[in-house]
PDB file of C-alpha atoms in Angstrom:
ATOM      1  CA  UNK M   1      -0.100  -0.062  -0.153  1.00  0.00           C
ATOM      2  CA  UNK M   2       2.670   2.403   1.055  1.00  0.00           C
ATOM      3  CA  UNK M   3       4.589   1.415  -2.131  1.00  0.00           C
ATOM      4  CA  UNK M   4       1.771   1.943  -4.330  1.00  0.00           C
ATOM      5  CA  UNK M   5       0.915   5.550  -2.952  1.00  0.00           C
ATOM      6  CA  UNK M   6       4.625   6.475  -3.298  1.00  0.00           C
ATOM      7  CA  UNK M   7       4.634   5.308  -6.882  1.00  0.00           C
ATOM      8  CA  UNK M   8       1.376   7.282  -7.612  1.00  0.00           C
ATOM      9  CA  UNK M   9       3.091  10.468  -6.123  1.00  0.00           C
ATOM     10  CA  UNK M  10       6.142   9.958  -8.101  1.00  0.00           C
ATOM     11  CA  UNK M  11       3.843   9.489 -11.267  1.00  0.00           C
ATOM     12  CA  UNK M  12       1.970  12.457 -10.258  1.00  0.00           C
ATOM     13  CA  UNK M  13       5.105  14.617  -9.752  1.00  0.00           C
ATOM     14  CA  UNK M  14       6.453  13.362 -13.270  1.00  0.00           C
ATOM     15  CA  UNK M  15       3.302  14.347 -14.936  1.00  0.00           C
ATOM     16  CA  UNK M  16       3.211  17.850 -13.409  1.00  0.00           C
ATOM     17  CA  UNK M  17       7.003  18.365 -14.335  1.00  0.00           C
ATOM     18  CA  UNK M  18       6.057  17.367 -17.995  1.00  0.00           C
ATOM     19  CA  UNK M  19       3.308  19.787 -18.071  1.00  0.00           C
ATOM     20  CA  UNK M  20       5.378  22.501 -16.778  1.00  0.00           C
ATOM     21  CA  UNK M  21       8.160  21.523 -19.305  1.00  0.00           C
ATOM     22  CA  UNK M  22       5.728  22.011 -22.091  1.00  0.00           C
ATOM     23  CA  UNK M  23       4.813  25.329 -20.828  1.00  0.00           C
ATOM     24  CA  UNK M  24       8.097  26.282 -20.554  1.00  0.00           C
ATOM     25  CA  UNK M  25       8.897  25.482 -24.125  1.00  0.00           C
ATOM     26  CA  UNK M  26       5.839  27.303 -25.289  1.00  0.00           C
ATOM     27  CA  UNK M  27       7.156  30.346 -23.067  1.00  0.00           C
ATOM     28  CA  UNK M  28      10.609  30.110 -24.385  1.00  0.00           C
ATOM     29  CA  UNK M  29       9.379  30.329 -28.037  1.00  0.00           C
ATOM     30  CA  UNK M  30       7.200  33.205 -27.094  1.00  0.00           C
ATOM     31  CA  UNK M  31       9.970  35.181 -25.404  1.00  0.00           C
ATOM     32  CA  UNK M  32      12.372  34.407 -28.298  1.00  0.00           C
ATOM     33  CA  UNK M  33       9.908  35.751 -30.911  1.00  0.00           C
ATOM     34  CA  UNK M  34       9.082  39.074 -28.793  1.00  0.00           C
ATOM     35  CA  UNK M  35      12.862  39.463 -28.120  1.00  0.00           C
ATOM     36  CA  UNK M  36      13.675  39.077 -31.783  1.00  0.00           C
ATOM     37  CA  UNK M  37      11.152  41.345 -33.370  1.00  0.00           C
ATOM     38  CA  UNK M  38      13.250  44.503 -33.129  1.00  0.00           C
ATOM     39  CA  UNK M  39      16.053  42.707 -34.579  1.00  0.00           C
ATOM     40  CA  UNK M  40      13.996  41.000 -37.297  1.00  0.00           C
ATOM     41  CA  UNK M  41      12.466  44.715 -38.179  1.00  0.00           C
ATOM     42  CA  UNK M  42      16.074  46.080 -38.563  1.00  0.00           C
ATOM     43  CA  UNK M  43      17.120  43.031 -40.567  1.00  0.00           C
ATOM     44  CA  UNK M  44      14.339  43.740 -43.012  1.00  0.00           C
ATOM     45  CA  UNK M  45      15.380  47.280 -43.341  1.00  0.00           C
ATOM     46  CA  UNK M  46      19.002  46.279 -43.958  1.00  0.00           C
ATOM     47  CA  UNK M  47      18.088  43.752 -46.571  1.00  0.00           C
ATOM     48  CA  UNK M  48      15.566  46.092 -48.172  1.00  0.00           C
ATOM     49  CA  UNK M  49      18.293  48.808 -48.269  1.00  0.00           C
ATOM     50  CA  UNK M  50      15.983  51.246 -46.846  1.00  0.00           C
ATOM     51  CA  UNK M  51      17.168  54.882 -47.781  1.00  0.00           C
ATOM     52  CA  UNK M  52      17.007  56.651 -44.516  1.00  0.00           C
ATOM     53  CA  UNK M  53      18.999  53.712 -42.661  1.00  0.00           C
ATOM     54  CA  UNK M  54      21.519  53.785 -45.506  1.00  0.00           C
ATOM     55  CA  UNK M  55      21.788  57.622 -45.171  1.00  0.00           C
ATOM     56  CA  UNK M  56      22.208  57.304 -41.388  1.00  0.00           C
ATOM     57  CA  UNK M  57      24.667  54.541 -41.648  1.00  0.00           C
ATOM     58  CA  UNK M  58      26.888  56.452 -44.327  1.00  0.00           C
ATOM     59  CA  UNK M  59      26.562  59.815 -42.571  1.00  0.00           C
ATOM     60  CA  UNK M  60      27.864  58.209 -39.221  1.00  0.00           C
ATOM     61  CA  UNK M  61      30.788  56.499 -41.061  1.00  0.00           C
ATOM     62  CA  UNK M  62      31.915  59.626 -42.722  1.00  0.00           C
ATOM     63  CA  UNK M  63      31.849  61.732 -39.779  1.00  0.00           C
ATOM     64  CA  UNK M  64      33.556  59.382 -37.414  1.00  0.00           C
ATOM     65  CA  UNK M  65      36.125  58.352 -40.149  1.00  0.00           C
ATOM     66  CA  UNK M  66      36.984  62.012 -40.497  1.00  0.00           C
ATOM     67  CA  UNK M  67      37.584  62.380 -36.723  1.00  0.00           C
ATOM     68  CA  UNK M  68      39.660  59.268 -36.682  1.00  0.00           C
ATOM     69  CA  UNK M  69      41.870  60.695 -39.481  1.00  0.00           C
ATOM     70  CA  UNK M  70      42.333  63.992 -37.885  1.00  0.00           C
ATOM     71  CA  UNK M  71      43.159  62.493 -34.433  1.00  0.00           C
ATOM     72  CA  UNK M  72      45.695  59.577 -34.542  1.00  0.00           C
ATOM     73  CA  UNK M  73      46.081  59.469 -30.730  1.00  0.00           C
ATOM     74  CA  UNK M  74      42.386  59.085 -30.418  1.00  0.00           C
ATOM     75  CA  UNK M  75      42.257  56.407 -33.175  1.00  0.00           C
ATOM     76  CA  UNK M  76      45.033  54.459 -31.490  1.00  0.00           C
ATOM     77  CA  UNK M  77      43.100  54.365 -28.225  1.00  0.00           C
ATOM     78  CA  UNK M  78      39.911  53.161 -29.857  1.00  0.00           C
ATOM     79  CA  UNK M  79      41.870  50.494 -31.626  1.00  0.00           C
ATOM     80  CA  UNK M  80      43.384  49.345 -28.287  1.00  0.00           C
ATOM     81  CA  UNK M  81      40.109  49.212 -26.838  1.00  0.00           C
ATOM     82  CA  UNK M  82      38.537  47.324 -29.675  1.00  0.00           C
ATOM     83  CA  UNK M  83      41.367  44.709 -30.282  1.00  0.00           C
ATOM     84  CA  UNK M  84      42.628  44.249 -26.780  1.00  0.00           C
ATOM     85  CA  UNK M  85      40.328  45.305 -23.884  1.00  0.00           C
ATOM     86  CA  UNK M  86      36.713  44.484 -25.568  1.00  0.00           C
ATOM     87  CA  UNK M  87      38.035  42.008 -27.991  1.00  0.00           C
ATOM     88  CA  UNK M  88      35.622  38.883 -28.431  1.00  0.00           C
ATOM     89  CA  UNK M  89      38.443  36.486 -27.508  1.00  0.00           C
ATOM     90  CA  UNK M  90      39.057  38.409 -24.194  1.00  0.00           C
ATOM     91  CA  UNK M  91      35.230  38.566 -23.270  1.00  0.00           C
ATOM     92  CA  UNK M  92      34.737  35.019 -24.224  1.00  0.00           C
ATOM     93  CA  UNK M  93      37.898  33.886 -22.248  1.00  0.00           C
ATOM     94  CA  UNK M  94      36.528  35.732 -19.137  1.00  0.00           C
ATOM     95  CA  UNK M  95      33.296  33.952 -19.681  1.00  0.00           C
ATOM     96  CA  UNK M  96      35.018  30.557 -19.839  1.00  0.00           C
ATOM     97  CA  UNK M  97      36.848  31.192 -16.769  1.00  0.00           C
ATOM     98  CA  UNK M  98      33.622  32.220 -14.828  1.00  0.00           C
ATOM     99  CA  UNK M  99      31.943  29.097 -16.205  1.00  0.00           C
ATOM    100  CA  UNK M 100      34.833  26.981 -14.839  1.00  0.00           C
ATOM    101  CA  UNK M 101      34.528  28.674 -11.530  1.00  0.00           C
ATOM    102  CA  UNK M 102      30.741  27.958 -11.500  1.00  0.00           C
ATOM    103  CA  UNK M 103      31.628  24.244 -12.031  1.00  0.00           C
ATOM    104  CA  UNK M 104      33.979  24.356  -9.285  1.00  0.00           C
ATOM    105  CA  UNK M 105      31.508  26.005  -7.126  1.00  0.00           C
ATOM    106  CA  UNK M 106      29.006  23.114  -8.228  1.00  0.00           C
ATOM    107  CA  UNK M 107      26.516  25.807  -9.492  1.00  0.00           C
ATOM    108  CA  UNK M 108      25.673  23.237 -12.327  1.00  0.00           C
ATOM    109  CA  UNK M 109      22.676  24.962 -13.821  1.00  0.00           C
ATOM    110  CA  UNK M 110      24.147  28.475 -13.703  1.00  0.00           C
ATOM    111  CA  UNK M 111      27.327  27.132 -15.338  1.00  0.00           C
ATOM    112  CA  UNK M 112      25.098  25.683 -17.905  1.00  0.00           C
ATOM    113  CA  UNK M 113      23.302  28.969 -18.399  1.00  0.00           C
ATOM    114  CA  UNK M 114      26.684  30.874 -18.879  1.00  0.00           C
ATOM    115  CA  UNK M 115      28.122  28.326 -21.444  1.00  0.00           C
ATOM    116  CA  UNK M 116      24.878  28.102 -23.272  1.00  0.00           C
ATOM    117  CA  UNK M 117      24.290  31.785 -23.604  1.00  0.00           C
ATOM    118  CA  UNK M 118      27.886  32.520 -24.746  1.00  0.00           C
ATOM    119  CA  UNK M 119      27.780  29.502 -27.404  1.00  0.00           C
ATOM    120  CA  UNK M 120      24.480  30.156 -28.742  1.00  0.00           C
ATOM    121  CA  UNK M 121      25.394  33.943 -29.165  1.00  0.00           C
ATOM    122  CA  UNK M 122      28.326  32.956 -30.987  1.00  0.00           C
ATOM    123  CA  UNK M 123      26.860  30.526 -33.429  1.00  0.00           C
ATOM    124  CA  UNK M 124      23.707  32.708 -33.976  1.00  0.00           C
ATOM    125  CA  UNK M 125      25.757  35.680 -35.009  1.00  0.00           C
ATOM    126  CA  UNK M 126      27.972  33.932 -37.323  1.00  0.00           C
ATOM    127  CA  UNK M 127      24.813  32.109 -38.962  1.00  0.00           C
ATOM    128  CA  UNK M 128      23.144  35.406 -39.512  1.00  0.00           C
ATOM    129  CA  UNK M 129      26.378  37.151 -40.839  1.00  0.00           C
ATOM    130  CA  UNK M 130      26.574  34.228 -43.416  1.00  0.00           C
ATOM    131  CA  UNK M 131      23.153  34.413 -44.598  1.00  0.00           C
ATOM    132  CA  UNK M 132      22.784  38.295 -44.821  1.00  0.00           C
ATOM    133  CA  UNK M 133      26.359  38.584 -46.311  1.00  0.00           C
ATOM    134  CA  UNK M 134      26.651  42.532 -45.837  1.00  0.00           C
ATOM    135  CA  UNK M 135      29.747  44.091 -46.922  1.00  0.00           C
ATOM    136  CA  UNK M 136      31.578  46.340 -44.526  1.00  0.00           C
ATOM    137  CA  UNK M 137      32.253  50.102 -45.146  1.00  0.00           C
ATOM    138  CA  UNK M 138      34.628  50.754 -47.831  1.00  0.00           C
ATOM    139  CA  UNK M 139      36.467  53.983 -46.937  1.00  0.00           C
ATOM    140  CA  UNK M 140      39.216  55.835 -48.526  1.00  0.00           C
ATOM    141  CA  UNK M 141      42.427  55.738 -46.227  1.00  0.00           C
ATOM    142  CA  UNK M 142      40.932  53.243 -43.622  1.00  0.00           C
ATOM    143  CA  UNK M 143      42.393  53.168 -40.228  1.00  0.00           C
ATOM    144  CA  UNK M 144      41.380  49.471 -39.377  1.00  0.00           C
ATOM    145  CA  UNK M 145      40.444  46.446 -41.224  1.00  0.00           C
ATOM    146  CA  UNK M 146      38.346  43.473 -40.210  1.00  0.00           C
ATOM    147  CA  UNK M 147      37.491  40.210 -41.910  1.00  0.00           C
ATOM    148  CA  UNK M 148      34.190  38.616 -42.878  1.00  0.00           C
ATOM    149  CA  UNK M 149      30.790  40.104 -43.289  1.00  0.00           C
ATOM    150  CA  UNK M 150      29.569  43.006 -41.430  1.00  0.00           C
ATOM    151  CA  UNK M 151      25.915  42.445 -40.339  1.00  0.00           C
ATOM    152  CA  UNK M 152      25.445  41.800 -37.329  1.00  0.00           C
ATOM    153  CA  UNK M 153      28.552  43.348 -35.486  1.00  0.00           C
ATOM    154  CA  UNK M 154      30.222  40.298 -33.534  1.00  0.00           C
ATOM    155  CA  UNK M 155      32.081  42.580 -31.296  1.00  0.00           C
ATOM    156  CA  UNK M 156      28.839  44.362 -30.349  1.00  0.00           C
ATOM    157  CA  UNK M 157      26.786  40.799 -29.951  1.00  0.00           C
ATOM    158  CA  UNK M 158      29.718  39.355 -28.049  1.00  0.00           C
ATOM    159  CA  UNK M 159      30.031  42.365 -25.576  1.00  0.00           C
ATOM    160  CA  UNK M 160      26.304  42.219 -24.986  1.00  0.00           C
ATOM    161  CA  UNK M 161      26.116  38.611 -24.108  1.00  0.00           C
ATOM    162  CA  UNK M 162      29.427  38.530 -22.333  1.00  0.00           C
ATOM    163  CA  UNK M 163      28.695  41.332 -20.085  1.00  0.00           C
ATOM    164  CA  UNK M 164      25.324  40.121 -19.384  1.00  0.00           C
ATOM    165  CA  UNK M 165      26.659  36.833 -18.172  1.00  0.00           C
ATOM    166  CA  UNK M 166      29.434  38.310 -15.890  1.00  0.00           C
ATOM    167  CA  UNK M 167      26.808  40.900 -14.512  1.00  0.00           C
ATOM    168  CA  UNK M 168      24.131  38.535 -13.781  1.00  0.00           C
ATOM    169  CA  UNK M 169      26.409  35.928 -12.247  1.00  0.00           C
ATOM    170  CA  UNK M 170      28.568  38.152 -10.159  1.00  0.00           C
ATOM    171  CA  UNK M 171      26.015  40.683  -8.994  1.00  0.00           C
ATOM    172  CA  UNK M 172      24.950  38.916  -5.810  1.00  0.00           C
ATOM    173  CA  UNK M 173      28.809  39.063  -4.727  1.00  0.00           C
ATOM    174  CA  UNK M 174      28.608  42.747  -5.096  1.00  0.00           C
ATOM    175  CA  UNK M 175      27.796  45.109  -2.241  1.00  0.00           C
ATOM    176  CA  UNK M 176      24.254  46.519  -2.681  1.00  0.00           C
ATOM    177  CA  UNK M 177      25.366  50.254  -2.908  1.00  0.00           C
ATOM    178  CA  UNK M 178      27.656  49.405  -5.642  1.00  0.00           C
ATOM    179  CA  UNK M 179      25.511  47.384  -8.000  1.00  0.00           C
ATOM    180  CA  UNK M 180      24.245  50.481  -9.815  1.00  0.00           C
ATOM    181  CA  UNK M 181      27.958  51.216 -10.441  1.00  0.00           C
ATOM    182  CA  UNK M 182      28.484  47.763 -12.006  1.00  0.00           C
ATOM    183  CA  UNK M 183      25.295  47.982 -14.245  1.00  0.00           C
ATOM    184  CA  UNK M 184      26.678  51.486 -15.513  1.00  0.00           C
ATOM    185  CA  UNK M 185      30.037  49.931 -16.120  1.00  0.00           C
ATOM    186  CA  UNK M 186      28.500  47.070 -18.201  1.00  0.00           C
ATOM    187  CA  UNK M 187      26.169  49.006 -20.284  1.00  0.00           C
ATOM    188  CA  UNK M 188      28.829  51.772 -20.846  1.00  0.00           C
ATOM    189  CA  UNK M 189      31.256  48.990 -22.047  1.00  0.00           C
ATOM    190  CA  UNK M 190      28.563  47.500 -24.445  1.00  0.00           C
ATOM    191  CA  UNK M 191      27.819  50.983 -25.802  1.00  0.00           C
ATOM    192  CA  UNK M 192      31.721  51.705 -26.084  1.00  0.00           C
ATOM    193  CA  UNK M 193      32.334  48.542 -27.982  1.00  0.00           C
ATOM    194  CA  UNK M 194      29.680  49.628 -30.567  1.00  0.00           C
ATOM    195  CA  UNK M 195      31.058  53.064 -30.680  1.00  0.00           C
ATOM    196  CA  UNK M 196      34.774  51.716 -31.394  1.00  0.00           C
ATOM    197  CA  UNK M 197      33.518  49.446 -34.338  1.00  0.00           C
ATOM    198  CA  UNK M 198      31.829  52.427 -36.239  1.00  0.00           C
ATOM    199  CA  UNK M 199      34.508  54.968 -35.400  1.00  0.00           C
ATOM    200  CA  UNK M 200      37.181  52.626 -36.662  1.00  0.00           C
ATOM    201  CA  UNK M 201      35.098  52.225 -39.871  1.00  0.00           C
ATOM    202  CA  UNK M 202      34.885  48.357 -39.746  1.00  0.00           C
ATOM    203  CA  UNK M 203      30.852  48.376 -39.250  1.00  0.00           C
ATOM    204  CA  UNK M 204      27.831  50.438 -40.104  1.00  0.00           C
ATOM    205  CA  UNK M 205      25.942  51.922 -37.351  1.00  0.00           C
ATOM    206  CA  UNK M 206      23.108  49.538 -37.981  1.00  0.00           C
ATOM    207  CA  UNK M 207      25.519  46.632 -37.697  1.00  0.00           C
ATOM    208  CA  UNK M 208      26.187  47.516 -34.145  1.00  0.00           C
ATOM    209  CA  UNK M 209      22.502  48.011 -33.219  1.00  0.00           C
ATOM    210  CA  UNK M 210      21.774  44.614 -34.705  1.00  0.00           C
ATOM    211  CA  UNK M 211      24.506  43.028 -32.511  1.00  0.00           C
ATOM    212  CA  UNK M 212      23.090  44.731 -29.555  1.00  0.00           C
ATOM    213  CA  UNK M 213      19.607  43.489 -30.369  1.00  0.00           C
ATOM    214  CA  UNK M 214      20.440  39.976 -31.284  1.00  0.00           C
ATOM    215  CA  UNK M 215      22.599  39.628 -28.254  1.00  0.00           C
ATOM    216  CA  UNK M 216      19.829  40.838 -26.073  1.00  0.00           C
ATOM    217  CA  UNK M 217      17.334  38.448 -27.596  1.00  0.00           C
ATOM    218  CA  UNK M 218      19.793  35.418 -26.698  1.00  0.00           C
ATOM    219  CA  UNK M 219      20.127  36.777 -23.232  1.00  0.00           C
ATOM    220  CA  UNK M 220      16.434  37.193 -22.731  1.00  0.00           C
ATOM    221  CA  UNK M 221      15.773  33.609 -23.817  1.00  0.00           C
ATOM    222  CA  UNK M 222      18.327  31.835 -21.905  1.00  0.00           C
ATOM    223  CA  UNK M 223      17.349  34.025 -18.674  1.00  0.00           C
ATOM    224  CA  UNK M 224      13.679  33.342 -19.119  1.00  0.00           C
ATOM    225  CA  UNK M 225      14.539  29.643 -19.185  1.00  0.00           C
ATOM    226  CA  UNK M 226      16.865  29.972 -15.918  1.00  0.00           C
ATOM    227  CA  UNK M 227      14.101  31.878 -14.169  1.00  0.00           C
ATOM    228  CA  UNK M 228      11.508  29.118 -15.073  1.00  0.00           C
ATOM    229  CA  UNK M 229      13.612  26.618 -13.548  1.00  0.00           C
ATOM    230  CA  UNK M 230      13.957  28.633 -10.330  1.00  0.00           C
ATOM    231  CA  UNK M 231      10.249  28.895 -10.267  1.00  0.00           C
ATOM    232  CA  UNK M 232       9.989  25.039 -10.564  1.00  0.00           C
ATOM    233  CA  UNK M 233      12.238  24.529  -7.746  1.00  0.00           C
ATOM    234  CA  UNK M 234      10.200  26.909  -5.526  1.00  0.00           C
ATOM    235  CA  UNK M 235      12.684  29.687  -5.314  1.00  0.00           C
ATOM    236  CA  UNK M 236      10.713  32.390  -7.338  1.00  0.00           C
ATOM    237  CA  UNK M 237      12.029  35.210  -9.382  1.00  0.00           C
ATOM    238  CA  UNK M 238      15.179  36.733  -8.061  1.00  0.00           C
ATOM    239  CA  UNK M 239      15.052  40.067 -10.158  1.00  0.00           C
ATOM    240  CA  UNK M 240      17.786  41.366 -12.258  1.00  0.00           C
ATOM    241  CA  UNK M 241      18.876  43.885  -9.566  1.00  0.00           C
ATOM    242  CA  UNK M 242      19.601  40.591  -7.597  1.00  0.00           C
ATOM    243  CA  UNK M 243      21.494  38.598 -10.207  1.00  0.00           C
ATOM    244  CA  UNK M 244      20.437  35.298 -11.687  1.00  0.00           C
ATOM    245  CA  UNK M 245      21.091  33.218  -8.440  1.00  0.00           C
ATOM    246  CA  UNK M 246      21.417  35.293  -5.200  1.00  0.00           C
ATOM    247  CA  UNK M 247      22.082  31.796  -3.290  1.00  0.00           C
ATOM    248  CA  UNK M 248      25.491  31.941  -4.853  1.00  0.00           C
ATOM    249  CA  UNK M 249      26.903  33.885  -1.944  1.00  0.00           C
ATOM    250  CA  UNK M 250      25.575  31.445   0.668  1.00  0.00           C
ATOM    251  CA  UNK M 251      27.969  29.619   2.857  1.00  0.00           C
ATOM    252  CA  UNK M 252      28.290  26.111   1.573  1.00  0.00           C
ATOM    253  CA  UNK M 253      28.282  23.322   4.192  1.00  0.00           C
ATOM    254  CA  UNK M 254      29.942  20.069   3.537  1.00  0.00           C
ATOM    255  CA  UNK M 255      27.235  17.765   2.196  1.00  0.00           C
ATOM    256  CA  UNK M 256      26.435  14.495   4.037  1.00  0.00           C
ATOM    257  CA  UNK M 257      25.547  11.195   2.339  1.00  0.00           C
ATOM    258  CA  UNK M 258      21.882  12.286   2.336  1.00  0.00           C
ATOM    259  CA  UNK M 259      22.516  15.520   0.838  1.00  0.00           C
ATOM    260  CA  UNK M 260      24.818  13.951  -1.862  1.00  0.00           C
ATOM    261  CA  UNK M 261      21.999  11.670  -2.730  1.00  0.00           C
ATOM    262  CA  UNK M 262      19.209  14.058  -3.079  1.00  0.00           C
ATOM    263  CA  UNK M 263      21.098  17.419  -3.627  1.00  0.00           C
ATOM    264  CA  UNK M 264      22.523  19.894  -0.803  1.00  0.00           C
ATOM    265  CA  UNK M 265      19.489  22.166  -0.839  1.00  0.00           C
ATOM    266  CA  UNK M 266      21.150  24.951  -2.512  1.00  0.00           C
ATOM    267  CA  UNK M 267      19.640  24.495  -5.797  1.00  0.00           C
ATOM    268  CA  UNK M 268      23.196  24.155  -7.357  1.00  0.00           C
ATOM    269  CA  UNK M 269      23.050  20.296  -7.795  1.00  0.00           C
TER     270      UNK M 269
END
């Protein structure tokens, strides 16, 4: 009798989890669609060569290129920021190190979110570049060069996903009075990456906006999935001001045999 009751309870929990999983799949699709709408609109305008957008791109490229030619020291600074500080390889390395640290802390799901967000962003950006095949600006006396296609900006998209990952994971460890400063630093860095790419003449303005929007769409989708898992485990919505997993800062006791079998109760197993 007891075994039959336990079996029925397990079946009920499994069916409930299956229903929630189906709801989460539909919700994820809806979130992805809504987040991708601005990017899709921009893509249509780029592919249709909408004249107001082309004029905006050309005007921004011309003015910033003239400034770059007239101020070599300023251009060298932009090149250093773009190719060293905010380079995609540097940002991806930072995310990889963070993911490794999360694995060390046994924050399995948070590590998975970090890895999936960064990897999905890279592959999606490369796929869109290949499909659109937009040429980069062709300027006289260029101050910088970049390989590959132009739309969307890989630097802008990588900066968006990488700084989102770093911010949402590490925010719980930052004292509350300093969290606004962290948000400002992350947003400022993402905007700065986009500015350097246009100012150096290797991207159109709309390329950078496309990278920002597509990166935000990826982060929105994976973050929604992570928050859905938190809800299923009874933790509830943490809020972006708290980071994705505030419990990451909790002291972690040494798990006993029972905890190792069933999870340590921290939500990280």
